[in-house]
Short mmCIF file of C-alpha atoms and ligand atoms in Angstrom, two decimals:
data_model
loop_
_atom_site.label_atom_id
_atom_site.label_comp_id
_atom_site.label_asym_id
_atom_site.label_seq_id
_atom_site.Cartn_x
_atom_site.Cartn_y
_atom_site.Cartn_z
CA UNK G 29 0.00 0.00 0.00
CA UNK G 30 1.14 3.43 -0.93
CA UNK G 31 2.75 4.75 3.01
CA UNK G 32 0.59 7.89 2.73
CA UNK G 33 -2.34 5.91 2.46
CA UNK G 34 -1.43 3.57 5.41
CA UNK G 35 -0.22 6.66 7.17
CA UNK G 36 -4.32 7.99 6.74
CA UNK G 37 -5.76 4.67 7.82
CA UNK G 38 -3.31 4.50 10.97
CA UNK G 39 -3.89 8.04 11.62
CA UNK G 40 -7.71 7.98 11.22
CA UNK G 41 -8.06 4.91 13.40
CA UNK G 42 -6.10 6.87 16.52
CA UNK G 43 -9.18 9.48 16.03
CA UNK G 44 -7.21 11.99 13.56
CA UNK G 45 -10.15 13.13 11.69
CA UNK G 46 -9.41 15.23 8.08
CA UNK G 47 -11.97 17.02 6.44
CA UNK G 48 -11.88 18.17 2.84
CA UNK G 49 -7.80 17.85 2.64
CA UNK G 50 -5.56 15.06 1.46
CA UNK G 51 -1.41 14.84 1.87
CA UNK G 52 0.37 14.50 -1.38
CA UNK G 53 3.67 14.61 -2.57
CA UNK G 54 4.70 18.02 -4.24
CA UNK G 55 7.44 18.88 -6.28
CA UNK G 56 10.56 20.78 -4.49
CA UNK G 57 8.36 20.91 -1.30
CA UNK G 58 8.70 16.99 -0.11
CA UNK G 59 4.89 16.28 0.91
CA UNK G 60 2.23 18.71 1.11
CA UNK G 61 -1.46 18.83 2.07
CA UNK G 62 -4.09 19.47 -0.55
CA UNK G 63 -7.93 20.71 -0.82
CA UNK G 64 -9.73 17.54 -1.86
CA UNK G 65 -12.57 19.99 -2.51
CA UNK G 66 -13.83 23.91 -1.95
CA UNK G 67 -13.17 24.93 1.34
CA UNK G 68 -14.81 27.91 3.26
CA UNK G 69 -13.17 30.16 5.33
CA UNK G 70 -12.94 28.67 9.22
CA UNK G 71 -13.92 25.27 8.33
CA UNK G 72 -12.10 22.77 10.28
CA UNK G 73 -10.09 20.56 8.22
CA UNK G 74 -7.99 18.36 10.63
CA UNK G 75 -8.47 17.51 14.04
CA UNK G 76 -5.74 15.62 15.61
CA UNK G 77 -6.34 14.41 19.35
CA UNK G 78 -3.88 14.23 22.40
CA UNK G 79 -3.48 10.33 22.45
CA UNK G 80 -1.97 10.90 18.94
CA UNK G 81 1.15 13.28 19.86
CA UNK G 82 4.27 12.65 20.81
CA UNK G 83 5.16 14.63 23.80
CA UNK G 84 7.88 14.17 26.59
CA UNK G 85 4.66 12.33 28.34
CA UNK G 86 4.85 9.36 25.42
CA UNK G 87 8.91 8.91 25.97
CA UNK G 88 9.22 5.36 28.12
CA UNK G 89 9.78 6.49 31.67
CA UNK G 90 13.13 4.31 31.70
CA UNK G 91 14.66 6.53 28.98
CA UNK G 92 12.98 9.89 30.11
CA UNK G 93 14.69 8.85 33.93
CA UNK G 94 17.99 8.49 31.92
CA UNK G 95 18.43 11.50 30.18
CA UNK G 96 16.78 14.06 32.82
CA UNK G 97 20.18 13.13 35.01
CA UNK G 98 21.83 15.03 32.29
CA UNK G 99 20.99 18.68 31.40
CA UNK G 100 19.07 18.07 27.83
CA UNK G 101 16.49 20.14 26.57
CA UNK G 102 13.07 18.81 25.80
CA UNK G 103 13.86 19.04 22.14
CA UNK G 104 17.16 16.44 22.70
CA UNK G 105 15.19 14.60 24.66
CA UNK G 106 12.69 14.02 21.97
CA UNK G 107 15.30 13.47 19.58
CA UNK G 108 16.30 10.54 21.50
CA UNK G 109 13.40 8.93 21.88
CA UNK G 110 12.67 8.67 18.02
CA UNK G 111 16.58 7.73 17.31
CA UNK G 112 16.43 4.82 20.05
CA UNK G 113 12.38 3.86 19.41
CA UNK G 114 12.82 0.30 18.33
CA UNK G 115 8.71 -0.24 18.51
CA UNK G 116 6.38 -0.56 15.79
CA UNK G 117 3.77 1.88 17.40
CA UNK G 118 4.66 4.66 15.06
CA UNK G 119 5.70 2.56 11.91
CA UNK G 120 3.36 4.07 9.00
CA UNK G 121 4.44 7.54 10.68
CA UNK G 122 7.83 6.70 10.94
CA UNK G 123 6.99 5.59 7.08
CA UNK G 124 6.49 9.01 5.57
CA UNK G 125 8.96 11.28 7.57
CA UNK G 126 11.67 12.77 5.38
CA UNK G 127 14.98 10.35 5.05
CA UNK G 128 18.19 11.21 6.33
CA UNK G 129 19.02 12.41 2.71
CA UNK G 130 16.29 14.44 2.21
CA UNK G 131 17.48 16.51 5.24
CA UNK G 132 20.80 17.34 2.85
CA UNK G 133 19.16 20.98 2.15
CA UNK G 134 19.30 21.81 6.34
CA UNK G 135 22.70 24.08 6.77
CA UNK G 136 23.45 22.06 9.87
CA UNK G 137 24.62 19.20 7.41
CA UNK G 138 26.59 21.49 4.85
CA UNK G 139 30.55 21.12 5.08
CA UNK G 140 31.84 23.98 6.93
CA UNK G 141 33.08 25.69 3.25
CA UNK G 142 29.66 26.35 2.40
CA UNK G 143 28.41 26.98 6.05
CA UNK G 144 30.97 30.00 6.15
CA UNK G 145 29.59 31.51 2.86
CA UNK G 146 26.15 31.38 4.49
CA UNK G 147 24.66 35.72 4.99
CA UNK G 148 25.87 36.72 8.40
CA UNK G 149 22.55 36.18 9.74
CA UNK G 150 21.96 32.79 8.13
CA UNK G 151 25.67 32.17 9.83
CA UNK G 152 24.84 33.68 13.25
CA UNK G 153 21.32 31.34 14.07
CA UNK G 154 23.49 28.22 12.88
CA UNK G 155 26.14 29.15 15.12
CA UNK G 156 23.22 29.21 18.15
CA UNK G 157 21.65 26.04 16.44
CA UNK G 158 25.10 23.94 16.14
CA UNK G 159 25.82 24.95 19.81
CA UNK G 160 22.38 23.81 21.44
CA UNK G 161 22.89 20.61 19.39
CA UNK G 162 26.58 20.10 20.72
CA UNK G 163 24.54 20.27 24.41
CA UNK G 164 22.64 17.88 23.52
CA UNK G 165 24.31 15.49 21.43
CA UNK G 166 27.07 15.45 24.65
CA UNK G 167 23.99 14.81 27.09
CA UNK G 168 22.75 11.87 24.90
CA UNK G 169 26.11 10.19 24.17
CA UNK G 170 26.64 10.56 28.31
CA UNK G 171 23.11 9.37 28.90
CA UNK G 172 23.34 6.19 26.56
CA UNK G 173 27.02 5.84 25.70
CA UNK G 174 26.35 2.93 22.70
CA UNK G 175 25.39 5.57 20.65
CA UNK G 176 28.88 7.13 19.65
CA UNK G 177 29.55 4.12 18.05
CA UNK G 178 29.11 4.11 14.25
CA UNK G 179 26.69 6.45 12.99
CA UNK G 180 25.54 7.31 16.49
CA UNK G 181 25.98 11.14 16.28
CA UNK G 182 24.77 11.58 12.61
CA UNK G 183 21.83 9.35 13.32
CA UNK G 184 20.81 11.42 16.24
CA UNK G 185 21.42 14.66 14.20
CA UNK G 186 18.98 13.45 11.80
CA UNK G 187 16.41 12.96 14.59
CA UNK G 188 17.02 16.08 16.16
CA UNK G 189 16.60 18.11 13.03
CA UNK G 190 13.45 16.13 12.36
CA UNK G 191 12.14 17.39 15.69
CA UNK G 192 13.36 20.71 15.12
CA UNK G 193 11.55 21.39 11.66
CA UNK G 194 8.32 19.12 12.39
CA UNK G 195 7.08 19.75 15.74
CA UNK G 196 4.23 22.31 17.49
CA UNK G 197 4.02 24.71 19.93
CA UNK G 198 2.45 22.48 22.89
CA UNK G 199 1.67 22.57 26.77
CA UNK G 200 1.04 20.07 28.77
CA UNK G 201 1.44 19.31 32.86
CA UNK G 202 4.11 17.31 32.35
CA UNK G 203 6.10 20.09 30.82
CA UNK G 204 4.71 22.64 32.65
CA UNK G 205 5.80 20.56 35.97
CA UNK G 206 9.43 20.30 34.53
CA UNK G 207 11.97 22.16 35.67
CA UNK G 208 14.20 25.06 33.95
CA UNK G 209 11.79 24.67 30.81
CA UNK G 210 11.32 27.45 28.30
CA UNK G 211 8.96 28.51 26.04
CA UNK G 212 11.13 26.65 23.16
CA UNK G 213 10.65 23.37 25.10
CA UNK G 214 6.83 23.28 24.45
CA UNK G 215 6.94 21.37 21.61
CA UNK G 216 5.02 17.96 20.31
CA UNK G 217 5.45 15.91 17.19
CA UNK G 218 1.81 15.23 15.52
CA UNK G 219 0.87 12.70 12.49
CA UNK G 220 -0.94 14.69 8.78
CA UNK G 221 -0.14 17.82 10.68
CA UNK G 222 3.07 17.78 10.81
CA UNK G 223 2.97 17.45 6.39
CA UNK G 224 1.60 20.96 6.17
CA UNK G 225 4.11 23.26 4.37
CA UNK G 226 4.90 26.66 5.31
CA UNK G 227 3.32 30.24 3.49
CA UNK G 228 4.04 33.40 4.63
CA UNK G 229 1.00 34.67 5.05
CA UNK G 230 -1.05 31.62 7.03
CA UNK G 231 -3.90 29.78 5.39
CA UNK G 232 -4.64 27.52 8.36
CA UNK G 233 -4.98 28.92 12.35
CA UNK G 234 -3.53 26.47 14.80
CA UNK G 235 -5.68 25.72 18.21
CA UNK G 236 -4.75 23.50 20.67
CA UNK G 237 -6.82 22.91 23.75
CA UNK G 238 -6.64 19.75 26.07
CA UNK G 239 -8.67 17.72 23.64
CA UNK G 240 -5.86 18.09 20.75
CA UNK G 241 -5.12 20.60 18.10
CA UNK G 242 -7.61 21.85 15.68
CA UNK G 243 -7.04 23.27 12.12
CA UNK G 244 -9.00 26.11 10.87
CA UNK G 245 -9.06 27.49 7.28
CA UNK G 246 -8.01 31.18 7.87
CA UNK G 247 -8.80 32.13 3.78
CA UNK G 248 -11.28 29.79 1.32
CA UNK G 249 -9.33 27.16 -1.03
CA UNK G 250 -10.29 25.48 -3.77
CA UNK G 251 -10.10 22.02 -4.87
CA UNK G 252 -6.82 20.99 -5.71
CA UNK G 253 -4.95 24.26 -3.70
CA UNK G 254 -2.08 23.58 -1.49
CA UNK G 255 -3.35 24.08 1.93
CA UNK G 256 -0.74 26.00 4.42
CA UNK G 257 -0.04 26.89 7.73
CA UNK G 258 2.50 29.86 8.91
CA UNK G 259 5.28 28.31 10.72
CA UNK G 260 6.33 32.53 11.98
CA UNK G 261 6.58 35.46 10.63
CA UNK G 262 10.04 34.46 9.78
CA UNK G 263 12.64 36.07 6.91
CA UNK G 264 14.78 34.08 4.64
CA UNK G 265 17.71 33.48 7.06
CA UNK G 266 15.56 31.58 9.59
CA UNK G 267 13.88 29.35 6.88
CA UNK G 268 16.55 28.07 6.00
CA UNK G 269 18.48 27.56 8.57
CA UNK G 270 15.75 26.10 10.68
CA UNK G 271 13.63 24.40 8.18
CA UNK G 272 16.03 24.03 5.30
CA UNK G 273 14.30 25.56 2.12
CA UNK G 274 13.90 28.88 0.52
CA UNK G 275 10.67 30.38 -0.63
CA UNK G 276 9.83 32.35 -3.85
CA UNK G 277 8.09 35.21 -2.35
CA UNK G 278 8.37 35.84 1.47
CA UNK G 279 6.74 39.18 3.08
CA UNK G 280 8.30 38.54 6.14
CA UNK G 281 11.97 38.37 4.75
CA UNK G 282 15.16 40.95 5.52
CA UNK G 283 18.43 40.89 5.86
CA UNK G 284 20.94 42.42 8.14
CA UNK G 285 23.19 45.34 6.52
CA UNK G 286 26.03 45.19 9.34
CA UNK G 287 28.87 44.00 7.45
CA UNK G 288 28.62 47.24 5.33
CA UNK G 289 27.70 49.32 8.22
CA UNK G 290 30.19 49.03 11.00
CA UNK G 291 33.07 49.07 8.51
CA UNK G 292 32.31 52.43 8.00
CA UNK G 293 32.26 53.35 11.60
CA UNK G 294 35.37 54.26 13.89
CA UNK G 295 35.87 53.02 17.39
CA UNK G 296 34.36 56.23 19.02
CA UNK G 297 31.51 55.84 16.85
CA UNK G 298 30.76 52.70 17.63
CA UNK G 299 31.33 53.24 21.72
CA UNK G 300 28.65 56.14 21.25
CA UNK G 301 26.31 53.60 19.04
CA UNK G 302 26.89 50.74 22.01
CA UNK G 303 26.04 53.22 24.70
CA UNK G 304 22.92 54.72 23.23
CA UNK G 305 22.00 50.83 22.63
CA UNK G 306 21.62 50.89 18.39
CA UNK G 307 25.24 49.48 17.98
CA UNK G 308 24.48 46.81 14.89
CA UNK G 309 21.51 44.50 14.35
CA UNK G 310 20.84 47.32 11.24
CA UNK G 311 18.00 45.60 9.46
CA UNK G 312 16.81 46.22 5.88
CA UNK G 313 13.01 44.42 4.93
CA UNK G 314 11.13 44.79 1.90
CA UNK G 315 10.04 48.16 2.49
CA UNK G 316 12.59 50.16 4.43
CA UNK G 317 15.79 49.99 6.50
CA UNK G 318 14.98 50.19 10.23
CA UNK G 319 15.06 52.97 12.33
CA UNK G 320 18.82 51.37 14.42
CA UNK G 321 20.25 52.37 10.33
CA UNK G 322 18.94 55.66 10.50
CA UNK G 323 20.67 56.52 14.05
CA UNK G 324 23.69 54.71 12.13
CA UNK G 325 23.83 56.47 9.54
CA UNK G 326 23.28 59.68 10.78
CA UNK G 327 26.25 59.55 13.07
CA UNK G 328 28.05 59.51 10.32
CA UNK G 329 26.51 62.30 7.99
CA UNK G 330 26.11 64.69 11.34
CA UNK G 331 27.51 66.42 14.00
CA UNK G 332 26.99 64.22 17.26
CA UNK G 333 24.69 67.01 18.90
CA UNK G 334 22.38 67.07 15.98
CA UNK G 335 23.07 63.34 15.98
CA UNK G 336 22.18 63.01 20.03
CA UNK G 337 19.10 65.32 19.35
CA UNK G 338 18.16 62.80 16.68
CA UNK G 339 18.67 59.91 18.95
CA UNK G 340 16.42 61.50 22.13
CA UNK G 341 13.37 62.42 19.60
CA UNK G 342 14.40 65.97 19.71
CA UNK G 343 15.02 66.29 16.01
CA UNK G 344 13.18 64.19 13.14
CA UNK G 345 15.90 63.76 11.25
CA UNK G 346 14.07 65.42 8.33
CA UNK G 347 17.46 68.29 7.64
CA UNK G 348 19.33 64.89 7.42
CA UNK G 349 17.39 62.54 5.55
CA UNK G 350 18.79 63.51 2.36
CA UNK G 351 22.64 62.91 3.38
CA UNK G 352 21.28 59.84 4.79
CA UNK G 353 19.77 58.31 1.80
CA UNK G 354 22.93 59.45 -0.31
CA UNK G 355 24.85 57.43 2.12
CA UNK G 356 22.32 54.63 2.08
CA UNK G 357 22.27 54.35 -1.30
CA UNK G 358 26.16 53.80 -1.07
CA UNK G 359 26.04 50.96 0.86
CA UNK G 360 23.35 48.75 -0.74
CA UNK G 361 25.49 49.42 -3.62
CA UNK G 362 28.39 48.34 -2.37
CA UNK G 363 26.88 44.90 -0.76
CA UNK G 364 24.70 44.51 -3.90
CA UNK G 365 28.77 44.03 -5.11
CA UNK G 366 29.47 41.95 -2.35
CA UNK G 367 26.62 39.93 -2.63
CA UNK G 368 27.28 39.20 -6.23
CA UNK G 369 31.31 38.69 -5.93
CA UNK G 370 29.79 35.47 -3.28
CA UNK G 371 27.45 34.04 -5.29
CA UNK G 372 30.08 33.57 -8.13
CA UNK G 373 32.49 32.74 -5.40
CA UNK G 374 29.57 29.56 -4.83
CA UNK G 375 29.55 29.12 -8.59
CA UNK G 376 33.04 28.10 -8.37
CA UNK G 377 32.84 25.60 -5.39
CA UNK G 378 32.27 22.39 -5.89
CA UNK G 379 32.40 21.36 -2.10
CA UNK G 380 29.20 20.01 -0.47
CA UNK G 381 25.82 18.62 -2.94
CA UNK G 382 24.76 20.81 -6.09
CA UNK G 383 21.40 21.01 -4.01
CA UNK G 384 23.44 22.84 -1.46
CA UNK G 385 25.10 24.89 -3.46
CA UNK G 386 21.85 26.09 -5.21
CA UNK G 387 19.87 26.72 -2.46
CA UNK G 388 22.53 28.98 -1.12
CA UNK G 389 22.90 30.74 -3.96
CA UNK G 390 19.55 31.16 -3.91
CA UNK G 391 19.47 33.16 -0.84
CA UNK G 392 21.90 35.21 -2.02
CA UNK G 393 20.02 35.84 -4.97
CA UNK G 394 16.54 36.41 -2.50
CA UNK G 395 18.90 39.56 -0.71
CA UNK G 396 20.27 40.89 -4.00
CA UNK G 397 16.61 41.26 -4.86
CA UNK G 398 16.16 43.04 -1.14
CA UNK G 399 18.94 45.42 -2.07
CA UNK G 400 17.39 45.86 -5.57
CA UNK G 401 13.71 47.30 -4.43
CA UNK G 402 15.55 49.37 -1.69
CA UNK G 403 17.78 50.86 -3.96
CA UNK G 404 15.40 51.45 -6.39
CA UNK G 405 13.34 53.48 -3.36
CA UNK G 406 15.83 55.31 -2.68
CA UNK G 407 16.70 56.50 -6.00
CA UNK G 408 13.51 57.36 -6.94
CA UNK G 409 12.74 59.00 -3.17
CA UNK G 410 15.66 61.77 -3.94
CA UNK G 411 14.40 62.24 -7.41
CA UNK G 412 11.41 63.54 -5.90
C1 SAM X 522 6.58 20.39 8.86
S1 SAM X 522 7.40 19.75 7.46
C2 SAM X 522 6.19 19.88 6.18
C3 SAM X 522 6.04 18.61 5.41
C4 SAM X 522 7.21 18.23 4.55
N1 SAM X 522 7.13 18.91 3.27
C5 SAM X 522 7.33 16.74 4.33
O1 SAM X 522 7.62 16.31 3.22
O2 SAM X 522 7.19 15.99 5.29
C6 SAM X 522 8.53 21.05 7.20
C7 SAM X 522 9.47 20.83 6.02
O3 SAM X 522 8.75 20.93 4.80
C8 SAM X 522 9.51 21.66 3.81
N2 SAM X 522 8.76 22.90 3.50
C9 SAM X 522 7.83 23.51 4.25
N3 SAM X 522 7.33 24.59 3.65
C10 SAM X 522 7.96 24.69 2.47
C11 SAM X 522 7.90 25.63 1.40
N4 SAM X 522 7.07 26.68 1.41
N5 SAM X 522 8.72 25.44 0.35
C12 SAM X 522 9.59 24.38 0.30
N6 SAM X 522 9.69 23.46 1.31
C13 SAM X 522 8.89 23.61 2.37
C14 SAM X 522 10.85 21.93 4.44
O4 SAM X 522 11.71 20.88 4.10
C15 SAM X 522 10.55 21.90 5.94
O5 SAM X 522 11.66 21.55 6.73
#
């Protein structure tokens, strides 16, 4: 039997009820959920009750025992559990769930060549990602030492990236009882919900309540539309590092403009930036730079009083805008250079999997675009 059709019979025997949707596979997207016919607006189309998920509540008590001695985070800890699940309780799940090879587009398996040519902020949240997977990775191998034999550490990896791009935001007493827990540790793994791809602007609200989670149609579809939820409001950077792909058209995405920005500033400039609290972090999204890039760049086009007044809401900056923008427009320029000087730089490479290598290009591409519709803004702004 086709595993997506044993995954629906397993799924709808545990009480997972779907209604007017259907998972199918989807080119460059893995598996995706589809309208099997019109849907309205706040219709429910899956239900998936508590007995179904996989929480810290479902991991054997034995193994749960063994690993709280050490200091893992809920995340490792479900990571575990699905690398040393031997059972066939999950098997048509377990049947559907990306392979380890399919997980080749995740940055956290590139060789450290093409990690480095990541954007800075791509390179900064896999720096934080590789780190809390280090923790955990040591607290597993210390909790169950068999497993750095062999493949040990790359089979966990692949379980702990499944968890980290397939799982929901979840509450329950057992994690609420648990000590030291964040908000990041509320997570649980759930069958057919866990296929719905990601669009930037929703399609599906997520409910949970203590009954399960709930899926309601946020916009009508029609039959044969790709049904989605939004995973965040999250820009390029953050897709792909934590989810591994790169979308067409994101509303949410930005980049940072920092490594153009602070090489312009001097040490006393940037003391004065750090003390008033807007030293880096200098954000451009698809409509503007933020306002931390203004107080930048102002410090550099004005005196420091004007600059301070600026900086305390005294002045709005209007006297300065236009050195600003001339300024501004200098710097997308010049990383608009830099931008394309690395994606040729990729184009050279031949480190890593041509997947890789595409999809980073294509991020590069996604901020050259970024630069593009700013500079073209700003241009047409000081024509005006
Ligand atoms: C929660 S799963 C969704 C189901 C998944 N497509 C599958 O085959 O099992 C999240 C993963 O789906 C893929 N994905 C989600 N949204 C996507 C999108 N808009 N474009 C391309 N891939 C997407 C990414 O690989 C991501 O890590």
């Amino acid at each position: 039997m086709d595993p997506l059709q044993e995954l629906l019979e397993w799924a709808t025997s545990h009480g997972v009820r779907l209604n007017g949707i259907a998972p199918e596979r989807i080119p460059g997207c893995g598996i995706g959920v589809l309208a099997t016919r019109n849907i309205q607006a706040d219709e429910i189309v899956l239900d998936v009750p508590t007995n179904c998920l996989r929480t810290l509540s479902t991991v054997p008590k034995a193994r749960l025992r063994k690993l709280s001695e050490t200091s893992i985070t809920v995340h490792g800890i479900l990571a575990a559990d699905l690398t040393l699940d031997r059972s066939t309780k999950y098997t048509p799940w377990d049947n559907v769930i990306p392979c380890a090879a399919d997980l080749a587009s995740m940055p956290l398996t590139w060789p450290a060549e093409l990690q480095a040519l990541l954007p800075p902020h791509s390179r900064e949240l896999l720096a934080k990602q590789q780190a809390k997977f280090n923790r955990d990775w040591a607290a597993v191998a210390t909790a169950f030492p068999d497993l750095r034999a062999g493949e040990g550490r790359e089979e966990y990896r692949y379980a702990w990236l499944l968890v980290n791009s397939r799982t929901f935001y979840y509450l329950n007493a057992a994690l609420k009882r648990r000590r030291g827990i964040t908000k990041d540790d509320h997570m649980a793994l759930q069958p057919v919900a866990d296929l719905f791809n990601h669009g930037d602007e929703g399609g599906c609200h997520v409910e949970f309540g203590s009954d399960g989670f709930a899926f309601r149609a946020t916009t009508p579809y029609k039959k044969g539309d790709e049904v989605k939820i939004c995973y965040g409001r999250h820009g390029g950077d953050f897709l792909l590092v934590e989810y591994g792909f790169v979308m067409g058209e994101n509303c949410w995405d930005e980049t940072l403009l920092d490594e153009v920005v602070l090489e312009r500033l001097d040490e006393r400039q940037r003391e004065r930036l750090e003390d008033a609290g807007f030293l880096g972090r200098y954000v451009l999204d698809r409509e503007a730079v933020c306002h931390r890039t203004q107080v930048a760049l102002r410090l550099l086009c004005c005196k420091v009083g004007k600059w301070m007044r600026f900086v305390d809401g005294n002045d709005d900056g209007e006297a300065s805008q236009m050195a600003v923008d001339t300024l501004l427009l200098e710097l997308l320029r010049e990383y608009a250079t830099k931008v394309d000087d690395t994606i040729e730089q990729i184009r050279r490479l031949e480190v890593g999997e041509q997947l890789q290598r595409d999809i980073l290009v294509e991020r590069w591409r996604q901020i050259r675009r970024l630069l593009d519709t700013s500079i073209e803004s700003v241009e047409q702004e000081s024509r005006t």
